[in-house]
CSV table of C-alpha atoms in Angstrom, one decimal:
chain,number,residue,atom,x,y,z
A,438,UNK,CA,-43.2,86.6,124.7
A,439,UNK,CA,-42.9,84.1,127.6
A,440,UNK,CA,-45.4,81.7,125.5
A,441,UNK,CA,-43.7,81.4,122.6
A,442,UNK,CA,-40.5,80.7,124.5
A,443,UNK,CA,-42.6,78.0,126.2
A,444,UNK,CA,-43.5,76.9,122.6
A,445,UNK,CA,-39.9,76.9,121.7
A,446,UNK,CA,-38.9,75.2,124.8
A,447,UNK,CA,-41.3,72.8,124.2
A,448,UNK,CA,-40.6,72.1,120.7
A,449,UNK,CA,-37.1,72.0,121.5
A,450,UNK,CA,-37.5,69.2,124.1
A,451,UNK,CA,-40.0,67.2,121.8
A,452,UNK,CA,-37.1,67.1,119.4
A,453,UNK,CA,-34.4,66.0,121.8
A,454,UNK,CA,-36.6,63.3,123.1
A,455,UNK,CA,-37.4,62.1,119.3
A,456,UNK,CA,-33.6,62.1,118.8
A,457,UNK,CA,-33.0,59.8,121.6
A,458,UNK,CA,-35.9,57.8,121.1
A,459,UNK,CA,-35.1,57.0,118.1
A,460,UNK,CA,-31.4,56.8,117.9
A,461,UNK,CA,-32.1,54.1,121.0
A,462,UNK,CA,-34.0,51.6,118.5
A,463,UNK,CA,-32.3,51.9,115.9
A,464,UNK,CA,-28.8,52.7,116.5
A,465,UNK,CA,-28.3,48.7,117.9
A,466,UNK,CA,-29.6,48.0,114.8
A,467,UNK,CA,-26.5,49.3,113.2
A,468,UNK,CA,-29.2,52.0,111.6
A,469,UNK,CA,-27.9,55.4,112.6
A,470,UNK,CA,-28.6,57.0,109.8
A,471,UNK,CA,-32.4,57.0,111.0
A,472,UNK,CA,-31.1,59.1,114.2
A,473,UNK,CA,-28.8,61.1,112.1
A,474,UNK,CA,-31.7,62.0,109.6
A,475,UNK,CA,-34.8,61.7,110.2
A,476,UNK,CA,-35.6,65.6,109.8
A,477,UNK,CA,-34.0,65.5,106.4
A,478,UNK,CA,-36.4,62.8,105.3
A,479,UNK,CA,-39.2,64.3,107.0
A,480,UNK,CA,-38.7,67.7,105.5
A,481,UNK,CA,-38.0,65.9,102.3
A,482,UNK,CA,-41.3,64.0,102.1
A,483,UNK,CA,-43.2,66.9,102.9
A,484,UNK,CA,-41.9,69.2,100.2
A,485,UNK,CA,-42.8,65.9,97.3
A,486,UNK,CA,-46.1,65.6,99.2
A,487,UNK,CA,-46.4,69.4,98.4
A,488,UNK,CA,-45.3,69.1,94.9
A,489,UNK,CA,-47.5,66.7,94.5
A,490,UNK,CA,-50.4,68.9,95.2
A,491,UNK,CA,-49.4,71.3,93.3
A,492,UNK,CA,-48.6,69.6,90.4
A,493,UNK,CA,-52.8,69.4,89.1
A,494,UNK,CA,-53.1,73.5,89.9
A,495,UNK,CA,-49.8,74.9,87.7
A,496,UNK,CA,-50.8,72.3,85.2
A,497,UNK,CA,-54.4,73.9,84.6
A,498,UNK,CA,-53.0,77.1,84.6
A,499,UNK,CA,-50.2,76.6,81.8
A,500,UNK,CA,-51.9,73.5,79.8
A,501,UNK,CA,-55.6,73.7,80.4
A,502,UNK,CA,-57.3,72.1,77.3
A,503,UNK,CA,-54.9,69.6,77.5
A,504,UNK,CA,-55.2,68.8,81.1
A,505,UNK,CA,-59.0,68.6,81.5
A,506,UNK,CA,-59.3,66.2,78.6
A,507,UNK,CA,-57.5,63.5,80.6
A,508,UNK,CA,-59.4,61.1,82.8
A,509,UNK,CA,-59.0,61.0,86.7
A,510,UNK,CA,-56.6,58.2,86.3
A,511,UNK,CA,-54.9,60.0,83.8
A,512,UNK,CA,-54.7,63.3,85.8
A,513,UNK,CA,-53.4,61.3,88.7
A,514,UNK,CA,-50.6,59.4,87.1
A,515,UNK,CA,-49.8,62.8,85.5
A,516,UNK,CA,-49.1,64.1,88.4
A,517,UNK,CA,-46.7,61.3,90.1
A,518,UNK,CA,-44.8,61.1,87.0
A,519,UNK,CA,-44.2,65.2,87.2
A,520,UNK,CA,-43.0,64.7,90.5
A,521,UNK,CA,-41.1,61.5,89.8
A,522,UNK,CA,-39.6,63.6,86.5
A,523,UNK,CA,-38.6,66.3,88.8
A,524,UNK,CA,-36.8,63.8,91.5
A,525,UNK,CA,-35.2,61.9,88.5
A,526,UNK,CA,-33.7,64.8,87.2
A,527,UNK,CA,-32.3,66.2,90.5
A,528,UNK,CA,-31.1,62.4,91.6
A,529,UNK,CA,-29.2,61.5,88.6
A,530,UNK,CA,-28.1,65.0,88.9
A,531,UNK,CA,-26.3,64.2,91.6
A,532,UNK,CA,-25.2,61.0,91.5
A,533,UNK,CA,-23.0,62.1,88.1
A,534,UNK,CA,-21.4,64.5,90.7
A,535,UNK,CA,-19.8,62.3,92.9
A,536,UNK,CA,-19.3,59.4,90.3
A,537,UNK,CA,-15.6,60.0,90.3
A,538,UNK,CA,-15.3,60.8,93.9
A,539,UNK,CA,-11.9,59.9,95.8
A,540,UNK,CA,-13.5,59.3,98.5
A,541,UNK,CA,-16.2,56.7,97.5
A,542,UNK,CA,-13.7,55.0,94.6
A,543,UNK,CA,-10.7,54.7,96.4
A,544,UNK,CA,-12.4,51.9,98.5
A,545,UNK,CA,-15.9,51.0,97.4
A,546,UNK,CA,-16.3,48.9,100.2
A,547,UNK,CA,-15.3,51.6,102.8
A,548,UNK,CA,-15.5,55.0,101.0
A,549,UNK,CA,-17.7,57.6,102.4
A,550,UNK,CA,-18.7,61.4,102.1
A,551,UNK,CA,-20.8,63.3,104.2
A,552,UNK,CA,-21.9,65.8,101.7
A,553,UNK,CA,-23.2,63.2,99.6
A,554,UNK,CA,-24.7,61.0,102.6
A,555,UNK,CA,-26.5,64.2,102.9
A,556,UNK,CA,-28.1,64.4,99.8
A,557,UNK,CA,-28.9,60.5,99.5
A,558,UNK,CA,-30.9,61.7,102.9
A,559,UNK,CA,-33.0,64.1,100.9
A,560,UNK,CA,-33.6,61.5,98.3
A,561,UNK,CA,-34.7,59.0,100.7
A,562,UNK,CA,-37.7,61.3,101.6
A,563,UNK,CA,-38.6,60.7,97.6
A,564,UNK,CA,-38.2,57.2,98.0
A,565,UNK,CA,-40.9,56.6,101.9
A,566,UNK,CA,-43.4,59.4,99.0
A,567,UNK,CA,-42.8,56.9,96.1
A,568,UNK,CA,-43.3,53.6,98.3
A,569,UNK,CA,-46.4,55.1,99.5
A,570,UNK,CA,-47.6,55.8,96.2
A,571,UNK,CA,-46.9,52.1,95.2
A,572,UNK,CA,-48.9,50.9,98.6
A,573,UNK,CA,-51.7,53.2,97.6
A,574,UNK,CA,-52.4,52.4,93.9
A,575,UNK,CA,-51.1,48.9,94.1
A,576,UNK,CA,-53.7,47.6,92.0
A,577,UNK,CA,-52.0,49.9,89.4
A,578,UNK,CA,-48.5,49.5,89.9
A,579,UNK,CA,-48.1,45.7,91.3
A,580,UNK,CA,-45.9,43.8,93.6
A,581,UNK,CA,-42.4,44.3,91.0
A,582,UNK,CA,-42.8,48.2,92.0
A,583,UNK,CA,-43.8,47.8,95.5
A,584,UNK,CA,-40.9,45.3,95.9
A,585,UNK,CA,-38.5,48.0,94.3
A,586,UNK,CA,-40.0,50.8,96.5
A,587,UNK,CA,-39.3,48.9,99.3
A,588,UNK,CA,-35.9,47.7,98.6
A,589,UNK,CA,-34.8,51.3,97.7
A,590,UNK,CA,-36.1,52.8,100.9
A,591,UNK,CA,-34.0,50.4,103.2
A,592,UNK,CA,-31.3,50.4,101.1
A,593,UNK,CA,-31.3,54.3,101.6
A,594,UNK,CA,-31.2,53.8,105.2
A,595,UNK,CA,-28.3,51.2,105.6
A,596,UNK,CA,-26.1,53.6,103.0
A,597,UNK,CA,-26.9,56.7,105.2
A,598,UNK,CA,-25.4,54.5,108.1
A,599,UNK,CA,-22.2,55.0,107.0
A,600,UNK,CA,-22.5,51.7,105.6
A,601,UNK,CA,-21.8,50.8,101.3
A,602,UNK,CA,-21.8,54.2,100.3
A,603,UNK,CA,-20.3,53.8,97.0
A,604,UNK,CA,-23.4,51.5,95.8
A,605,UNK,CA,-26.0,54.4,96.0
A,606,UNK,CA,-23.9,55.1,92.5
A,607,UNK,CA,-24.7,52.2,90.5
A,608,UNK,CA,-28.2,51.8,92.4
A,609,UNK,CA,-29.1,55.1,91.8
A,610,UNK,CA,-27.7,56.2,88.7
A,611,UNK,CA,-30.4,54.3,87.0
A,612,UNK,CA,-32.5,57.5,87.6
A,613,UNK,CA,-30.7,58.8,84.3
A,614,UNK,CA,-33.1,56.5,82.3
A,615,UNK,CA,-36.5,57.1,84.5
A,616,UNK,CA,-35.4,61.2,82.9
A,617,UNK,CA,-36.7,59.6,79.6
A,618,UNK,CA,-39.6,57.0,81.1
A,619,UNK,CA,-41.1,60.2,82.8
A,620,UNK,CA,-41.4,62.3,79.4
A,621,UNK,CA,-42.3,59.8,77.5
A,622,UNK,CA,-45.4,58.7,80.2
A,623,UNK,CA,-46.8,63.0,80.7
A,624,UNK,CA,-46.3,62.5,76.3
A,625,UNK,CA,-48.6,59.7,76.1
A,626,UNK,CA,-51.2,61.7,78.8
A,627,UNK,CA,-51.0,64.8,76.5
A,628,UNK,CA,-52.3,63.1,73.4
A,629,UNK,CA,-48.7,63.0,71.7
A,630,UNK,CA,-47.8,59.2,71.5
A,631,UNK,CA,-47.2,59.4,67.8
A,632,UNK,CA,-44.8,62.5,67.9
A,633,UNK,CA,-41.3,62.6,66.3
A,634,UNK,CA,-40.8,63.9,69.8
A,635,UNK,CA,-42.2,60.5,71.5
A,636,UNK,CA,-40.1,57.8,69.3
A,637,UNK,CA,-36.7,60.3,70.2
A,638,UNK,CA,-37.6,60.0,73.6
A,639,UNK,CA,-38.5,56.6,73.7
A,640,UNK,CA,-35.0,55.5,72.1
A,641,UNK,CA,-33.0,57.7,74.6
A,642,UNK,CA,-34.6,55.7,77.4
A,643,UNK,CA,-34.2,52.4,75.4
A,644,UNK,CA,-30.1,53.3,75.2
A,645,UNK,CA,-29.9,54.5,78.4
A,646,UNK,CA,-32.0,51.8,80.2
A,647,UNK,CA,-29.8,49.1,78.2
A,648,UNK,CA,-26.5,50.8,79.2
A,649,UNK,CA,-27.3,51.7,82.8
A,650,UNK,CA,-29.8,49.7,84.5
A,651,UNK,CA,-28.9,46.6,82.2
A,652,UNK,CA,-25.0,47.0,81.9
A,653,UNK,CA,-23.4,49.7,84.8
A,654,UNK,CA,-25.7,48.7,87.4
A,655,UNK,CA,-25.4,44.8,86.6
A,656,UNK,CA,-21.8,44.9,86.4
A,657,UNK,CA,-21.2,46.6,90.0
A,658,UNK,CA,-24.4,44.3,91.6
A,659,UNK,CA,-22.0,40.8,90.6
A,660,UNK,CA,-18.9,42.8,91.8
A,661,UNK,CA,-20.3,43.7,95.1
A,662,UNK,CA,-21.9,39.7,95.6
A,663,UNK,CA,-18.4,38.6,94.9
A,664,UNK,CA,-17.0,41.1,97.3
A,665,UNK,CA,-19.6,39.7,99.8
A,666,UNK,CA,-18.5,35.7,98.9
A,667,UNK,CA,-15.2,36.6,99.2
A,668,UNK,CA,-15.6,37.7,103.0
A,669,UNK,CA,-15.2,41.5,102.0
A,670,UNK,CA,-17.7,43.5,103.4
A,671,UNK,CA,-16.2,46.8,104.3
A,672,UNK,CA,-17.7,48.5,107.2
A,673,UNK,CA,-21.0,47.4,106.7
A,674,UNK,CA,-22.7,45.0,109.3
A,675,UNK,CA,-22.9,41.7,107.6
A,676,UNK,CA,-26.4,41.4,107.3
A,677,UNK,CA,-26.4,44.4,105.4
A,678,UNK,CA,-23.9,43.3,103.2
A,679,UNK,CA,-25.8,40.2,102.2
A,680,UNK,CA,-28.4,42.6,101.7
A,681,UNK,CA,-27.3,44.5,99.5
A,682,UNK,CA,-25.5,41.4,97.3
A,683,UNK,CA,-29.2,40.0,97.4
A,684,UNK,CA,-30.6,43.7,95.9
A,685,UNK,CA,-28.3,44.3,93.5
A,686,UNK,CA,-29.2,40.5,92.3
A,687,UNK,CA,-32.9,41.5,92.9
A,688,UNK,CA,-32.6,44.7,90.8
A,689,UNK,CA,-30.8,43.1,88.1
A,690,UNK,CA,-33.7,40.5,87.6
A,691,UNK,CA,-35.9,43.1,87.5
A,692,UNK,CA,-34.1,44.8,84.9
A,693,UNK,CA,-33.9,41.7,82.6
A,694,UNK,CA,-37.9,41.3,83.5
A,695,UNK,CA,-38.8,45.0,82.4
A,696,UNK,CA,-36.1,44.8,79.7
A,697,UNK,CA,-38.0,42.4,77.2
A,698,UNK,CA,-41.3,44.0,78.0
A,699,UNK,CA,-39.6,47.6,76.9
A,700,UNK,CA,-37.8,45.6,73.7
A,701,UNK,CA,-41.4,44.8,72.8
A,702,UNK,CA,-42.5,48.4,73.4
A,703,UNK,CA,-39.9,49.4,71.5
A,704,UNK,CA,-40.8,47.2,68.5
A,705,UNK,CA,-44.3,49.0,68.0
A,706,UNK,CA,-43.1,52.6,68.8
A,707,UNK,CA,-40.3,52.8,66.5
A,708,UNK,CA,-40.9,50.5,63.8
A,709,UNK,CA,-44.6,48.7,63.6
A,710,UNK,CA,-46.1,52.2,62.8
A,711,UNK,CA,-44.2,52.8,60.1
A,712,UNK,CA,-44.6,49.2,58.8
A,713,UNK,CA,-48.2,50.1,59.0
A,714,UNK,CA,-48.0,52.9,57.0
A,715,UNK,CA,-45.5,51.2,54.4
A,716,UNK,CA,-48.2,48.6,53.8
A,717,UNK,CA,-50.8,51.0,53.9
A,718,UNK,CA,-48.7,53.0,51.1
A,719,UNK,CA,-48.2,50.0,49.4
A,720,UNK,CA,-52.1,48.7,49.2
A,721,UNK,CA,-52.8,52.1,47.6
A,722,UNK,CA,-50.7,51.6,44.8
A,723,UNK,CA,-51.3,48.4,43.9
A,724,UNK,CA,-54.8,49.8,43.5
């Protein structure tokens, strides 16, 4: 008995000293969320990293034939984009909750709730996962995604300072679209690219990428930088506010750069198929 009190005792004082520790280097840095929550994020990266893991064993069990007949590099982006599906649903989820919250609309600037800072927490633990993913198969994803990665995860951590709350809304509500980009990538992996099924998806994303990322998220970055021009920067530490003016610009570039390469996508998903098949038709009548 006396040793697991010991244990406890111990673990107890490991975690007091990790709070001060931390809250000592990064509180001046007008960071405190880090203090504040760095067992939420840790707790949260752990259960992804979990997920993760066991993404490959439930998906022989339930879709075997379908599973095995995908390469290694298949298998693996398979399972990120389960667990990236999973977080997109649950993110968005959330967001659409407190879209219309007094206390984040009454003053965008200076609204805050503690509830929601709490969940952005668990999300950042997503976001250190998804960076790492980026850092690890970089050769795959490229410098646009680790860029985004990394601008989400600080981002995260000044808005869990108390700092721009409101803007993990139109930052993060974006999430809605990567519902669609997820099914439509484990659709392509299972061999069903030329479904009815596929093309439905594919347009969902295409509308909601277009109204979301392209038009809700663009119109609330350009408010923000003129909020930050104007001298209005809430209760955010300057810096930060530049920041974020900077990101939203960032993201919004981004967007535009993704935006003709999913147009083009769009093209030969929807419509060069079936102009394929429509000359095809025709060739066999005219013989």
């Amino acid at each position: 008995m006396s040793h697991v009190v010991t244990v406890a005792d111990g673990l107890s004082a490991l975690s007091s000293w990790m709070d001060s520790t931390i809250q000592a280097v990064f509180d001046p840095l007008h960071l405190t969320g880090v203090g504040a929550y760095w067992r939420v994020v840790i707790v949260s990266l752990l259960v992804h990293v979990t997920i993760f893991k066991a993404v490959p064993i439930v998906t022989k069990q339930l879709m075997p034939r379908v599973y095995e007949q995908m390469s290694n590099v298949d298998k693996r982006s398979w399972n990120i984009c389960v667990v990236t599906l999973l977080h997109s649903v649950l993110d968005s989820a959330f967001i659409i909750a407190y879209i219309n919250d007094p206390a984040l609309n009454g003053d965008k600037m200076r609204g805050y709730n503690e509830q929601f800072e709490y969940l952005l927490a668990t999300a950042l633990g997503y976001y250190v996962w998804d960076l790492s993913i980026c850092l690890s198969d970089y050769s795959n994803y490229g410098l646009m995604y680790l860029i985004h990665g990394g601008l989400g995860v600080f981002g995260l951590i000044v808005i869990t300072s108390r700092q721009l709350q409101f803007y993990a809304i139109p930052y993060l509500l974006p999430e809605l679209s990567s519902v669609f980009l997820n099914i439509r990538h484990l659709l392509k992996y299972a061999g069903k690219a030329n479904s009815l099924v596929y093309k439905v998806n594919f347009l969902l994303f295409l509308v909601a990428f277009i109204s979301i990322r392209v038009g809700f998220e663009t119109y609330h970055s350009f408010y923000l930088a003129l909020n930050v021009y104007r001298g209005d920067t809430g209760d955010a530490f300057y810096p930060f506010a530049v920041y974020f003016a900077i990101l939203g610009i960032t993201l919004t570039t981004l967007n535009l750069i993704w935006l003709r390469q999913i147009l083009n996508a769009a093209y030969y998903t929807l419509f060069a198929g079936a102009s394929k098949r429509t000359k095809e038709a025709q060739a066999r009548k005219d013989e």
